[in-house]
Structure formats: structure tokens, C-alpha cells
PDB file of C-alpha atoms in Angstrom:
ATOM      1  CA  MET C   1      18.256  44.687  79.940  1.00  0.00           C
ATOM      2  CA  ALA C   2      15.858  45.854  77.276  1.00  0.00           C
ATOM      3  CA  ILE C   3      16.732  44.294  73.938  1.00  0.00           C
ATOM      4  CA  TYR C   4      16.981  46.740  71.105  1.00  0.00           C
ATOM      5  CA  GLY C   5      13.926  46.450  68.810  1.00  0.00           C
ATOM      6  CA  TYR C   6      15.609  46.417  65.422  1.00  0.00           C
ATOM      7  CA  THR C   7      12.369  45.470  63.715  1.00  0.00           C
ATOM      8  CA  ALA C   8      11.058  48.854  64.781  1.00  0.00           C
ATOM      9  CA  LEU C   9      13.854  50.635  62.941  1.00  0.00           C
ATOM     10  CA  PHE C  10      12.343  50.488  59.469  1.00  0.00           C
ATOM     11  CA  LEU C  11      12.021  54.108  58.553  1.00  0.00           C
ATOM     12  CA  LEU C  12      10.441  55.551  55.444  1.00  0.00           C
ATOM     13  CA  PHE C  13      12.972  56.946  53.051  1.00  0.00           C
ATOM     14  CA  HIS C  14      12.708  60.693  52.572  1.00  0.00           C
ATOM     15  CA  LEU C  15      10.940  60.351  49.213  1.00  0.00           C
ATOM     16  CA  ALA C  16       7.246  59.611  49.711  1.00  0.00           C
ATOM     17  CA  THR C  17       6.554  57.857  46.404  1.00  0.00           C
ATOM     18  CA  ALA C  18       8.293  55.339  44.176  1.00  0.00           C
ATOM     19  CA  ILE C  19       8.165  54.305  40.562  1.00  0.00           C
ATOM     20  CA  ARG C  20       6.850  50.751  40.158  1.00  0.00           C
ATOM     21  CA  ILE C  21       8.019  48.311  37.470  1.00  0.00           C
ATOM     22  CA  ARG C  22       6.793  44.746  36.977  1.00  0.00           C
ATOM     23  CA  VAL C  23       8.846  41.759  35.808  1.00  0.00           C
ATOM     24  CA  ASP C  24       7.283  38.511  34.589  1.00  0.00           C
ATOM     25  CA  GLU C  25       9.523  35.798  33.129  1.00  0.00           C
ATOM     26  CA  SER C  26       6.535  34.245  31.331  1.00  0.00           C
ATOM     27  CA  GLY C  27       5.975  37.424  29.349  1.00  0.00           C
ATOM     28  CA  SER C  28       2.234  37.377  30.005  1.00  0.00           C
ATOM     29  CA  THR C  29       2.220  40.515  32.155  1.00  0.00           C
ATOM     30  CA  GLY C  30       4.651  43.132  33.337  1.00  0.00           C
ATOM     31  CA  ASN C  31       7.054  45.602  31.812  1.00  0.00           C
ATOM     32  CA  TYR C  32       9.991  43.202  31.386  1.00  0.00           C
ATOM     33  CA  GLN C  33      10.734  39.484  31.255  1.00  0.00           C
ATOM     34  CA  LYS C  34      14.226  39.764  32.751  1.00  0.00           C
ATOM     35  CA  ILE C  35      15.176  41.320  36.058  1.00  0.00           C
ATOM     36  CA  GLN C  36      18.397  42.732  34.624  1.00  0.00           C
ATOM     37  CA  ASP C  37      16.444  44.509  31.872  1.00  0.00           C
ATOM     38  CA  ALA C  38      14.343  46.259  34.515  1.00  0.00           C
ATOM     39  CA  ILE C  39      17.470  47.315  36.413  1.00  0.00           C
ATOM     40  CA  ASP C  40      19.079  48.504  33.181  1.00  0.00           C
ATOM     41  CA  ALA C  41      16.059  50.741  32.548  1.00  0.00           C
ATOM     42  CA  VAL C  42      16.729  52.759  35.699  1.00  0.00           C
ATOM     43  CA  PRO C  43      18.693  55.881  34.737  1.00  0.00           C
ATOM     44  CA  ARG C  44      22.252  56.425  35.806  1.00  0.00           C
ATOM     45  CA  ASN C  45      22.650  58.593  38.897  1.00  0.00           C
ATOM     46  CA  ASN C  46      19.086  57.752  39.824  1.00  0.00           C
ATOM     47  CA  SER C  47      17.659  59.791  42.720  1.00  0.00           C
ATOM     48  CA  GLU C  48      14.145  58.346  42.864  1.00  0.00           C
ATOM     49  CA  ASN C  49      12.876  55.235  44.638  1.00  0.00           C
ATOM     50  CA  VAL C  50      12.233  52.440  42.150  1.00  0.00           C
ATOM     51  CA  LEU C  51      10.299  49.322  43.143  1.00  0.00           C
ATOM     52  CA  ILE C  52      10.783  46.330  40.853  1.00  0.00           C
ATOM     53  CA  LEU C  53       8.000  43.798  41.521  1.00  0.00           C
ATOM     54  CA  ILE C  54       8.897  40.298  40.301  1.00  0.00           C
ATOM     55  CA  LYS C  55       6.279  37.664  39.569  1.00  0.00           C
ATOM     56  CA  PRO C  56       6.941  34.097  40.773  1.00  0.00           C
ATOM     57  CA  GLY C  57       9.178  32.092  38.483  1.00  0.00           C
ATOM     58  CA  VAL C  58      12.703  30.868  37.865  1.00  0.00           C
ATOM     59  CA  TYR C  59      14.968  33.604  36.519  1.00  0.00           C
ATOM     60  CA  LYS C  60      18.199  32.190  35.089  1.00  0.00           C
ATOM     61  CA  GLU C  61      20.192  35.395  35.230  1.00  0.00           C
ATOM     62  CA  LYS C  62      23.494  36.772  36.435  1.00  0.00           C
ATOM     63  CA  ILE C  63      22.438  40.110  37.876  1.00  0.00           C
ATOM     64  CA  VAL C  64      24.341  43.305  38.693  1.00  0.00           C
ATOM     65  CA  VAL C  65      22.885  46.431  40.304  1.00  0.00           C
ATOM     66  CA  PRO C  66      25.414  49.079  39.143  1.00  0.00           C
ATOM     67  CA  ALA C  67      26.905  51.591  41.554  1.00  0.00           C
ATOM     68  CA  ASP C  68      25.283  54.523  39.730  1.00  0.00           C
ATOM     69  CA  LYS C  69      21.734  53.154  40.257  1.00  0.00           C
ATOM     70  CA  PRO C  70      20.838  53.650  43.937  1.00  0.00           C
ATOM     71  CA  PHE C  71      17.389  53.538  45.550  1.00  0.00           C
ATOM     72  CA  ILE C  72      16.241  50.286  43.938  1.00  0.00           C
ATOM     73  CA  THR C  73      14.038  47.734  45.714  1.00  0.00           C
ATOM     74  CA  LEU C  74      13.519  44.243  44.279  1.00  0.00           C
ATOM     75  CA  SER C  75      10.515  42.426  45.669  1.00  0.00           C
ATOM     76  CA  GLY C  76       9.150  38.943  45.127  1.00  0.00           C
ATOM     77  CA  SER C  77       5.815  37.660  46.338  1.00  0.00           C
ATOM     78  CA  LYS C  78       4.988  37.231  49.984  1.00  0.00           C
ATOM     79  CA  PRO C  79       5.594  33.725  51.374  1.00  0.00           C
ATOM     80  CA  GLY C  80       2.963  31.251  50.231  1.00  0.00           C
ATOM     81  CA  LYS C  81       2.248  33.067  46.983  1.00  0.00           C
ATOM     82  CA  GLY C  82       4.967  31.532  44.830  1.00  0.00           C
ATOM     83  CA  LYS C  83       8.729  31.865  44.812  1.00  0.00           C
ATOM     84  CA  VAL C  84      10.998  34.137  42.858  1.00  0.00           C
ATOM     85  CA  ILE C  85      14.171  32.122  42.236  1.00  0.00           C
ATOM     86  CA  ILE C  86      17.214  33.852  40.759  1.00  0.00           C
ATOM     87  CA  THR C  87      19.717  31.194  39.768  1.00  0.00           C
ATOM     88  CA  TRP C  88      23.124  30.864  38.149  1.00  0.00           C
ATOM     89  CA  ASN C  89      25.858  28.228  38.042  1.00  0.00           C
ATOM     90  CA  GLU C  90      29.428  29.530  38.222  1.00  0.00           C
ATOM     91  CA  SER C  91      32.587  29.108  40.261  1.00  0.00           C
ATOM     92  CA  GLY C  92      35.873  30.971  40.349  1.00  0.00           C
ATOM     93  CA  GLU C  93      37.094  34.273  41.761  1.00  0.00           C
ATOM     94  CA  ILE C  94      34.717  35.476  44.461  1.00  0.00           C
ATOM     95  CA  PHE C  95      34.107  38.887  42.908  1.00  0.00           C
ATOM     96  CA  GLU C  96      33.276  37.383  39.521  1.00  0.00           C
ATOM     97  CA  SER C  97      31.227  34.278  40.342  1.00  0.00           C
ATOM     98  CA  PRO C  98      28.176  35.785  42.129  1.00  0.00           C
ATOM     99  CA  THR C  99      24.691  35.138  40.849  1.00  0.00           C
ATOM    100  CA  PHE C 100      23.616  38.527  42.190  1.00  0.00           C
ATOM    101  CA  THR C 101      25.872  41.543  42.794  1.00  0.00           C
ATOM    102  CA  VAL C 102      24.818  44.760  44.540  1.00  0.00           C
ATOM    103  CA  LEU C 103      27.096  47.742  43.915  1.00  0.00           C
ATOM    104  CA  ALA C 104      24.495  50.498  44.455  1.00  0.00           C
ATOM    105  CA  SER C 105      23.702  52.132  47.770  1.00  0.00           C
ATOM    106  CA  ASP C 106      20.232  52.258  49.336  1.00  0.00           C
ATOM    107  CA  PHE C 107      19.259  48.873  47.936  1.00  0.00           C
ATOM    108  CA  MET C 108      16.576  46.611  49.344  1.00  0.00           C
ATOM    109  CA  ALA C 109      15.448  43.059  48.478  1.00  0.00           C
ATOM    110  CA  ARG C 110      12.404  41.176  49.755  1.00  0.00           C
ATOM    111  CA  HIS C 111      11.242  37.567  49.353  1.00  0.00           C
ATOM    112  CA  LEU C 112      13.850  36.455  46.825  1.00  0.00           C
ATOM    113  CA  THR C 113      15.727  33.171  46.505  1.00  0.00           C
ATOM    114  CA  ILE C 114      19.247  33.819  45.224  1.00  0.00           C
ATOM    115  CA  GLN C 115      21.276  30.715  44.477  1.00  0.00           C
ATOM    116  CA  ASN C 116      24.483  29.512  42.896  1.00  0.00           C
ATOM    117  CA  THR C 117      24.018  25.877  41.913  1.00  0.00           C
ATOM    118  CA  TYR C 118      27.668  25.093  41.153  1.00  0.00           C
ATOM    119  CA  GLY C 119      27.951  22.806  44.166  1.00  0.00           C
ATOM    120  CA  SER C 120      30.739  22.059  46.607  1.00  0.00           C
ATOM    121  CA  GLY C 121      34.498  22.112  46.215  1.00  0.00           C
ATOM    122  CA  ALA C 122      35.026  25.600  44.781  1.00  0.00           C
ATOM    123  CA  LYS C 123      34.224  29.254  45.472  1.00  0.00           C
ATOM    124  CA  ALA C 124      30.723  29.893  44.184  1.00  0.00           C
ATOM    125  CA  VAL C 125      29.092  33.068  45.498  1.00  0.00           C
ATOM    126  CA  ALA C 126      25.324  33.465  45.428  1.00  0.00           C
ATOM    127  CA  LEU C 127      25.117  37.075  46.640  1.00  0.00           C
ATOM    128  CA  ARG C 128      27.781  39.784  46.726  1.00  0.00           C
ATOM    129  CA  VAL C 129      26.986  43.023  48.550  1.00  0.00           C
ATOM    130  CA  SER C 130      29.593  45.726  47.915  1.00  0.00           C
ATOM    131  CA  ALA C 131      27.539  48.833  48.671  1.00  0.00           C
ATOM    132  CA  ASP C 132      26.451  50.947  51.601  1.00  0.00           C
ATOM    133  CA  ARG C 133      22.984  50.787  53.153  1.00  0.00           C
ATOM    134  CA  ALA C 134      21.664  47.491  51.771  1.00  0.00           C
ATOM    135  CA  ALA C 135      18.845  45.544  53.428  1.00  0.00           C
ATOM    136  CA  PHE C 136      17.410  42.066  52.817  1.00  0.00           C
ATOM    137  CA  PHE C 137      14.099  40.785  54.168  1.00  0.00           C
ATOM    138  CA  GLY C 138      12.863  37.210  53.964  1.00  0.00           C
ATOM    139  CA  CYS C 139      15.433  36.169  51.361  1.00  0.00           C
ATOM    140  CA  ARG C 140      16.975  32.734  50.793  1.00  0.00           C
ATOM    141  CA  ILE C 141      20.682  32.815  49.889  1.00  0.00           C
ATOM    142  CA  LEU C 142      21.998  29.418  48.803  1.00  0.00           C
ATOM    143  CA  SER C 143      25.319  27.931  47.761  1.00  0.00           C
ATOM    144  CA  HIS C 144      28.216  25.989  49.318  1.00  0.00           C
ATOM    145  CA  GLN C 145      31.495  27.920  49.619  1.00  0.00           C
ATOM    146  CA  ASP C 146      31.399  31.715  50.114  1.00  0.00           C
ATOM    147  CA  THR C 147      27.613  31.823  49.685  1.00  0.00           C
ATOM    148  CA  LEU C 148      27.218  35.408  50.907  1.00  0.00           C
ATOM    149  CA  LEU C 149      30.100  37.750  50.117  1.00  0.00           C
ATOM    150  CA  ASP C 150      29.158  40.483  52.580  1.00  0.00           C
ATOM    151  CA  ASP C 151      31.931  42.590  51.201  1.00  0.00           C
ATOM    152  CA  LYS C 152      31.695  46.193  52.394  1.00  0.00           C
ATOM    153  CA  GLY C 153      29.241  48.802  53.597  1.00  0.00           C
ATOM    154  CA  ARG C 154      26.462  48.739  56.201  1.00  0.00           C
ATOM    155  CA  HIS C 155      23.964  45.910  55.758  1.00  0.00           C
ATOM    156  CA  TYR C 156      20.899  44.489  57.459  1.00  0.00           C
ATOM    157  CA  TYR C 157      19.463  40.974  57.050  1.00  0.00           C
ATOM    158  CA  ASN C 158      16.106  40.106  58.578  1.00  0.00           C
ATOM    159  CA  ASN C 159      14.432  36.671  58.556  1.00  0.00           C
ATOM    160  CA  CYS C 160      16.802  35.402  55.865  1.00  0.00           C
ATOM    161  CA  TYR C 161      17.846  31.776  55.305  1.00  0.00           C
ATOM    162  CA  ILE C 162      21.548  31.460  54.453  1.00  0.00           C
ATOM    163  CA  GLN C 163      23.049  28.100  53.517  1.00  0.00           C
ATOM    164  CA  GLY C 164      26.558  26.866  52.749  1.00  0.00           C
ATOM    165  CA  ASP C 165      29.467  24.725  53.910  1.00  0.00           C
ATOM    166  CA  THR C 166      32.713  26.763  53.942  1.00  0.00           C
ATOM    167  CA  ASP C 167      33.082  30.420  55.024  1.00  0.00           C
ATOM    168  CA  PHE C 168      29.570  30.905  53.762  1.00  0.00           C
ATOM    169  CA  ILE C 169      29.137  34.348  55.281  1.00  0.00           C
ATOM    170  CA  CYS C 170      32.346  36.229  54.500  1.00  0.00           C
ATOM    171  CA  GLY C 171      33.610  39.754  53.886  1.00  0.00           C
ATOM    172  CA  ASN C 172      34.269  43.001  55.739  1.00  0.00           C
ATOM    173  CA  ALA C 173      30.893  44.693  56.014  1.00  0.00           C
ATOM    174  CA  ALA C 174      29.292  46.125  59.150  1.00  0.00           C
ATOM    175  CA  SER C 175      26.264  43.857  59.241  1.00  0.00           C
ATOM    176  CA  LEU C 176      23.432  42.919  61.529  1.00  0.00           C
ATOM    177  CA  PHE C 177      21.677  39.584  61.010  1.00  0.00           C
ATOM    178  CA  GLU C 178      18.394  39.431  62.913  1.00  0.00           C
ATOM    179  CA  LYS C 179      16.139  36.367  63.148  1.00  0.00           C
ATOM    180  CA  CYS C 180      18.077  34.662  60.375  1.00  0.00           C
ATOM    181  CA  HIS C 181      18.440  30.898  59.898  1.00  0.00           C
ATOM    182  CA  LEU C 182      21.993  29.756  59.133  1.00  0.00           C
ATOM    183  CA  HIS C 183      22.201  26.202  57.783  1.00  0.00           C
ATOM    184  CA  SER C 184      25.578  24.484  57.482  1.00  0.00           C
ATOM    185  CA  LEU C 185      26.139  21.813  54.845  1.00  0.00           C
ATOM    186  CA  SER C 186      29.633  21.132  56.225  1.00  0.00           C
ATOM    187  CA  GLN C 187      30.625  17.536  56.809  1.00  0.00           C
ATOM    188  CA  GLY C 188      33.538  18.475  59.087  1.00  0.00           C
ATOM    189  CA  THR C 189      35.034  21.769  60.240  1.00  0.00           C
ATOM    190  CA  GLY C 190      33.590  24.196  57.720  1.00  0.00           C
ATOM    191  CA  ALA C 191      33.163  27.686  59.153  1.00  0.00           C
ATOM    192  CA  ILE C 192      29.920  29.620  59.061  1.00  0.00           C
ATOM    193  CA  THR C 193      31.696  33.010  59.067  1.00  0.00           C
ATOM    194  CA  ALA C 194      34.981  34.362  57.732  1.00  0.00           C
ATOM    195  CA  GLN C 195      34.972  38.038  58.672  1.00  0.00           C
ATOM    196  CA  HIS C 196      37.690  40.112  56.979  1.00  0.00           C
ATOM    197  CA  ARG C 197      38.312  43.078  59.290  1.00  0.00           C
ATOM    198  CA  HIS C 198      42.039  43.800  58.978  1.00  0.00           C
ATOM    199  CA  SER C 199      42.500  46.856  61.208  1.00  0.00           C
ATOM    200  CA  PRO C 200      41.443  47.680  64.773  1.00  0.00           C
ATOM    201  CA  PHE C 201      40.209  51.040  63.475  1.00  0.00           C
ATOM    202  CA  GLU C 202      37.612  49.601  61.095  1.00  0.00           C
ATOM    203  CA  LYS C 203      34.012  49.777  62.332  1.00  0.00           C
ATOM    204  CA  THR C 204      33.076  46.486  60.727  1.00  0.00           C
ATOM    205  CA  GLY C 205      31.967  43.071  61.900  1.00  0.00           C
ATOM    206  CA  PHE C 206      29.082  40.607  61.841  1.00  0.00           C
ATOM    207  CA  THR C 207      26.482  40.521  64.612  1.00  0.00           C
ATOM    208  CA  PHE C 208      23.822  37.806  64.814  1.00  0.00           C
ATOM    209  CA  VAL C 209      20.850  38.414  67.095  1.00  0.00           C
ATOM    210  CA  ASN C 210      17.954  36.004  67.720  1.00  0.00           C
ATOM    211  CA  CYS C 211      19.158  33.718  64.957  1.00  0.00           C
ATOM    212  CA  LYS C 212      19.062  29.934  64.519  1.00  0.00           C
ATOM    213  CA  ILE C 213      21.899  27.609  63.495  1.00  0.00           C
ATOM    214  CA  SER C 214      21.260  24.137  62.075  1.00  0.00           C
ATOM    215  CA  GLY C 215      23.297  21.776  59.919  1.00  0.00           C
ATOM    216  CA  LEU C 216      24.020  18.366  58.508  1.00  0.00           C
ATOM    217  CA  LYS C 217      27.010  17.271  60.580  1.00  0.00           C
ATOM    218  CA  SER C 218      29.496  19.668  62.245  1.00  0.00           C
ATOM    219  CA  ALA C 219      30.758  23.205  61.792  1.00  0.00           C
ATOM    220  CA  LEU C 220      32.628  26.101  63.389  1.00  0.00           C
ATOM    221  CA  LEU C 221      31.084  29.468  64.171  1.00  0.00           C
ATOM    222  CA  GLY C 222      33.899  31.268  62.407  1.00  0.00           C
ATOM    223  CA  ARG C 223      37.532  31.777  61.511  1.00  0.00           C
ATOM    224  CA  PRO C 224      39.474  35.002  60.857  1.00  0.00           C
ATOM    225  CA  TRP C 225      39.867  35.949  57.211  1.00  0.00           C
ATOM    226  CA  GLY C 226      41.309  39.239  58.468  1.00  0.00           C
ATOM    227  CA  ALA C 227      43.597  39.583  61.477  1.00  0.00           C
ATOM    228  CA  TYR C 228      41.042  41.700  63.368  1.00  0.00           C
ATOM    229  CA  SER C 229      38.033  39.604  62.462  1.00  0.00           C
ATOM    230  CA  ARG C 230      34.980  40.442  64.624  1.00  0.00           C
ATOM    231  CA  VAL C 231      31.851  38.299  65.044  1.00  0.00           C
ATOM    232  CA  VAL C 232      29.265  38.177  67.830  1.00  0.00           C
ATOM    233  CA  PHE C 233      26.378  35.739  68.296  1.00  0.00           C
ATOM    234  CA  ALA C 234      23.693  36.818  70.781  1.00  0.00           C
ATOM    235  CA  LEU C 235      20.454  35.158  71.870  1.00  0.00           C
ATOM    236  CA  THR C 236      20.940  32.589  69.121  1.00  0.00           C
ATOM    237  CA  TYR C 237      19.854  28.948  69.038  1.00  0.00           C
ATOM    238  CA  MET C 238      22.777  26.649  68.220  1.00  0.00           C
ATOM    239  CA  SER C 239      22.074  23.012  67.360  1.00  0.00           C
ATOM    240  CA  ASN C 240      24.622  20.283  68.072  1.00  0.00           C
ATOM    241  CA  VAL C 241      26.159  20.957  64.663  1.00  0.00           C
ATOM    242  CA  ILE C 242      28.457  23.511  66.367  1.00  0.00           C
ATOM    243  CA  LEU C 243      31.758  21.961  67.400  1.00  0.00           C
ATOM    244  CA  PRO C 244      32.680  22.425  71.099  1.00  0.00           C
ATOM    245  CA  GLN C 245      35.695  24.658  70.321  1.00  0.00           C
ATOM    246  CA  GLY C 246      33.434  27.009  68.377  1.00  0.00           C
ATOM    247  CA  TRP C 247      36.148  29.028  66.625  1.00  0.00           C
ATOM    248  CA  ASP C 248      39.394  28.477  64.716  1.00  0.00           C
ATOM    249  CA  ASP C 249      42.455  30.704  64.114  1.00  0.00           C
ATOM    250  CA  TRP C 250      42.909  29.516  60.492  1.00  0.00           C
ATOM    251  CA  GLY C 251      46.395  28.206  61.246  1.00  0.00           C
ATOM    252  CA  ASP C 252      47.733  31.556  62.472  1.00  0.00           C
ATOM    253  CA  THR C 253      48.044  31.777  66.256  1.00  0.00           C
ATOM    254  CA  SER C 254      48.830  35.512  66.081  1.00  0.00           C
ATOM    255  CA  LYS C 255      45.184  36.093  65.125  1.00  0.00           C
ATOM    256  CA  GLN C 256      44.122  34.764  68.513  1.00  0.00           C
ATOM    257  CA  ARG C 257      45.306  38.048  70.029  1.00  0.00           C
ATOM    258  CA  THR C 258      43.605  40.329  67.536  1.00  0.00           C
ATOM    259  CA  SER C 259      40.342  38.607  66.561  1.00  0.00           C
ATOM    260  CA  TYR C 260      37.209  39.286  68.582  1.00  0.00           C
ATOM    261  CA  TYR C 261      34.707  36.445  68.821  1.00  0.00           C
ATOM    262  CA  GLY C 262      31.903  36.727  71.337  1.00  0.00           C
ATOM    263  CA  GLU C 263      28.756  34.918  72.442  1.00  0.00           C
ATOM    264  CA  PHE C 264      25.964  36.169  74.667  1.00  0.00           C
ATOM    265  CA  MET C 265      23.061  34.188  76.099  1.00  0.00           C
ATOM    266  CA  CYS C 266      22.949  31.703  73.256  1.00  0.00           C
ATOM    267  CA  TYR C 267      21.112  28.440  73.830  1.00  0.00           C
ATOM    268  CA  GLY C 268      20.687  24.955  72.441  1.00  0.00           C
ATOM    269  CA  PRO C 269      22.963  21.882  72.490  1.00  0.00           C
ATOM    270  CA  GLY C 270      25.770  23.623  70.580  1.00  0.00           C
ATOM    271  CA  SER C 271      25.841  26.759  72.720  1.00  0.00           C
ATOM    272  CA  SER C 272      27.930  25.551  75.670  1.00  0.00           C
ATOM    273  CA  THR C 273      31.038  27.691  76.065  1.00  0.00           C
ATOM    274  CA  SER C 274      32.815  25.372  78.499  1.00  0.00           C
ATOM    275  CA  ARG C 275      35.056  23.955  75.759  1.00  0.00           C
ATOM    276  CA  ARG C 276      35.347  27.025  73.544  1.00  0.00           C
ATOM    277  CA  VAL C 277      38.817  28.201  72.511  1.00  0.00           C
ATOM    278  CA  ASN C 278      40.231  30.256  75.368  1.00  0.00           C
ATOM    279  CA  TRP C 279      40.644  33.335  73.193  1.00  0.00           C
ATOM    280  CA  SER C 280      36.921  33.734  72.495  1.00  0.00           C
ATOM    281  CA  HIS C 281      34.625  35.729  74.799  1.00  0.00           C
ATOM    282  CA  SER C 282      31.534  34.905  76.819  1.00  0.00           C
ATOM    283  CA  LEU C 283      30.035  38.363  77.018  1.00  0.00           C
ATOM    284  CA  THR C 284      28.524  39.926  80.098  1.00  0.00           C
ATOM    285  CA  SER C 285      25.348  41.971  79.837  1.00  0.00           C
ATOM    286  CA  GLN C 286      27.415  45.152  79.894  1.00  0.00           C
ATOM    287  CA  GLU C 287      29.764  43.917  77.170  1.00  0.00           C
ATOM    288  CA  ALA C 288      26.841  42.828  75.014  1.00  0.00           C
ATOM    289  CA  LYS C 289      24.968  46.081  75.453  1.00  0.00           C
ATOM    290  CA  SER C 290      26.438  47.815  72.425  1.00  0.00           C
ATOM    291  CA  TYR C 291      25.372  44.912  70.222  1.00  0.00           C
ATOM    292  CA  LEU C 292      21.837  44.755  71.606  1.00  0.00           C
ATOM    293  CA  THR C 293      20.772  48.248  72.608  1.00  0.00           C
ATOM    294  CA  GLU C 294      22.380  50.460  69.969  1.00  0.00           C
ATOM    295  CA  SER C 295      22.337  50.566  66.211  1.00  0.00           C
ATOM    296  CA  ILE C 296      25.675  48.934  65.451  1.00  0.00           C
ATOM    297  CA  ASN C 297      25.723  50.061  61.837  1.00  0.00           C
ATOM    298  CA  GLY C 298      23.593  53.206  61.881  1.00  0.00           C
ATOM    299  CA  GLY C 299      20.514  51.291  60.756  1.00  0.00           C
ATOM    300  CA  ARG C 300      18.212  53.628  62.659  1.00  0.00           C
ATOM    301  CA  SER C 301      18.872  56.307  60.048  1.00  0.00           C
ATOM    302  CA  TRP C 302      18.692  54.313  56.821  1.00  0.00           C
ATOM    303  CA  VAL C 303      16.727  51.045  57.039  1.00  0.00           C
ATOM    304  CA  ARG C 304      13.332  51.799  55.559  1.00  0.00           C
ATOM    305  CA  ALA C 305       9.943  50.161  55.299  1.00  0.00           C
ATOM    306  CA  VAL C 306       7.926  49.428  52.197  1.00  0.00           C
ATOM    307  CA  LEU C 307       7.062  52.759  50.649  1.00  0.00           C
ATOM    308  CA  PRO C 308       3.426  53.840  51.023  1.00  0.00           C
ATOM    309  CA  ARG C 309       2.618  55.048  47.513  1.00  0.00           C
ATOM    310  CA  PHE C 310       3.711  54.057  44.028  1.00  0.00           C
ATOM    311  CA  ARG C 311       3.170  55.272  40.534  1.00  0.00           C
ATOM    312  CA  ARG C 312       3.356  53.037  37.521  1.00  0.00           C
ATOM    313  CA  ALA C 313       6.326  53.487  35.235  1.00  0.00           C
ATOM    314  CA  SER C 314       5.486  55.294  32.037  1.00  0.00           C
ATOM    315  CA  GLY C 315       7.425  56.422  29.031  1.00  0.00           C
ATOM    316  CA  ASP C 316      11.183  56.226  28.773  1.00  0.00           C
ATOM    317  CA  LEU C 317      13.075  56.102  32.017  1.00  0.00           C
ATOM    318  CA  SER C 318      15.495  58.696  30.966  1.00  0.00           C
ATOM    319  CA  GLY C 319      12.413  60.395  32.320  1.00  0.00           C
ATOM    320  CA  HIS C 320      11.350  57.403  34.409  1.00  0.00           C
ATOM    321  CA  VAL C 321      11.256  53.681  33.591  1.00  0.00           C
ATOM    322  CA  GLY C 322      10.488  52.512  30.108  1.00  0.00           C
ATOM    323  CA  GLY C 323       9.537  49.149  28.719  1.00  0.00           C
ATOM    324  CA  ARG C 324       6.421  47.248  27.777  1.00  0.00           C
ATOM    325  CA  HIS C 325       3.271  47.889  29.776  1.00  0.00           C
ATOM    326  CA  PRO C 326       0.403  45.539  30.464  1.00  0.00           C
TER     327      PRO C 326
END
């Protein structure tokens, strides 16, 4: 069976150019010193692609991309050229604690580290994505509990490193994770996923293709936050961190009938399905086909590549993007 080439899906957005803004926390170059200031400069109801280039550094900010500011791309430096680290320290309600919140559609992030340094023992979200058509490339998303609140919308994660200990990829989005590294900090039965699909009619779920799972001690692949939770792992390396049972019903046996947990051609010491819970699925090639040979979340039509041409921001971004210029 030919595996679907998701990496070939990156399509140019219909606008051929983008406004370019630079952020430098040192203040020596760039238009802004804070990432949030650059986002705030984008006009409401924006209809133009805006690329925010961020120089390496540690940005101690709690960031929100508002719903009325679509078409923003945040980009750090390519690997090996210095890290862009966005960091915050907060716990509490999952929709309030995130270091970074995306509410705007058509958002893209590249080469960013997004972390919540609160530590273990409480909900502490690093990244919340509550918008349609959001894509993340080469990002590091770090916390302990509820690291990535993949809340709603269609999302794509490529070559990302996601770390946590309890339900650290959670929410009810329709998301594809390709070539991502999932690292569990759990010391016992912490779950990697807690997918929140609560109706059989919702076209949501998490699919992991060609990923890698590692960890410190032991972990579950997932447990159902919603009664119709849906998660599939395909062609994924699983270290011995994965417990033999693989999945858990979160103390509610009725969810065994309605959840859908599947694995297809995974490998590694934690991939054996011989002792998996009997309500999970070892997928056949035909059953896995829709996850491997079709765009499960419409990504063919909206995931885009780096735009080919940019123009520097000038003037006030009621007309474009304002701020200080080098």
C-alpha cells in the first residue's frame, strides 16, 4: 500500500506575498522586542499573510494570537542557528494556564520552543490550539500535565517534540502528527493522549504516523476524555515505556464500547499488541487506509509552505505593520 506523502501536501496559500516583521528580545535589531507586541500590531480582521521572524533568545511571555488575526506565521531560526524559547510558569484551569494560545485560523509556527515550567502535579498547558487550520513544524512543546491542549479545529504537526507526563496531548481537534517525537515523563500509568471526542458524528481524533515514543519509565498510549475518543498510531516506534495493555478506560467501562483506539504496523519493544486491552484494534491494511492514504483533516487544501516573497513592514499596520525598524 502506498503511504500517503503528507510532507508533499504543503501548498502555497493563495496570496503570493507576505508582510515580514522582525522580533529581537535584545533590542539590537528588529521591529519589536516582544512577540506579543508584533502580534498586536497586526490589524483586526487581517486578510494578508504576516510572517513574524523571531531572533534566537528567551522570551518570557504569555502569548495569545486573537481570533480576529488570521494568516500569521511565527518563525524561529532553523535548527543549529540558535533557539527561540517562549516560556511561562503557570498552573490552573487548562484554558487559562497556557504559555501560548492560538485562537486565529490559518496560523503556522516553525522552529519554536514553547514551554510551561510550572512542573508536575497540576494542569500546566504549554500550547493551546483553539482554531482551524493551524500547522506546526519543528517545534518543541514542553510541560508535564496537559502539555498540548489540542482543543478544536484541524491541525497538523510535523517533526515536533512533545513532552509531558499526564494526558499531555489532549483535546478534541482533528489532528495529524507526522514524524513527531513523543516523550513521556510519567513514572507510572500517565497517558500520552486524552482525546475528547464526545459524539460519533464528530470528525475529530488524533492520528500519529511515523512517530517515535520514548520515556522515563512507563506510560499508556491513551485514555478517553470523551466517550467517543479516537486515536490511531501507525508506523510508529514504541519504546518499552509503553505498558502492555496500551490503553485505559479512565474508570468507565462504558467507554470501552464507544472509544476507538487503533494501531497499525507499529514497531519497537512497546508495540506488541498481544496483551493490549481487548477493546482496542489492531488495524488491517484496509482499515488503516483512510489514515494513511487520504487527508484525514483536509490538509491537502490548507497546509502551506513557506511563502516565496516578502515585503518589509512599513508605516502603521492599520495599513500594514508598524513598529521600530532597523
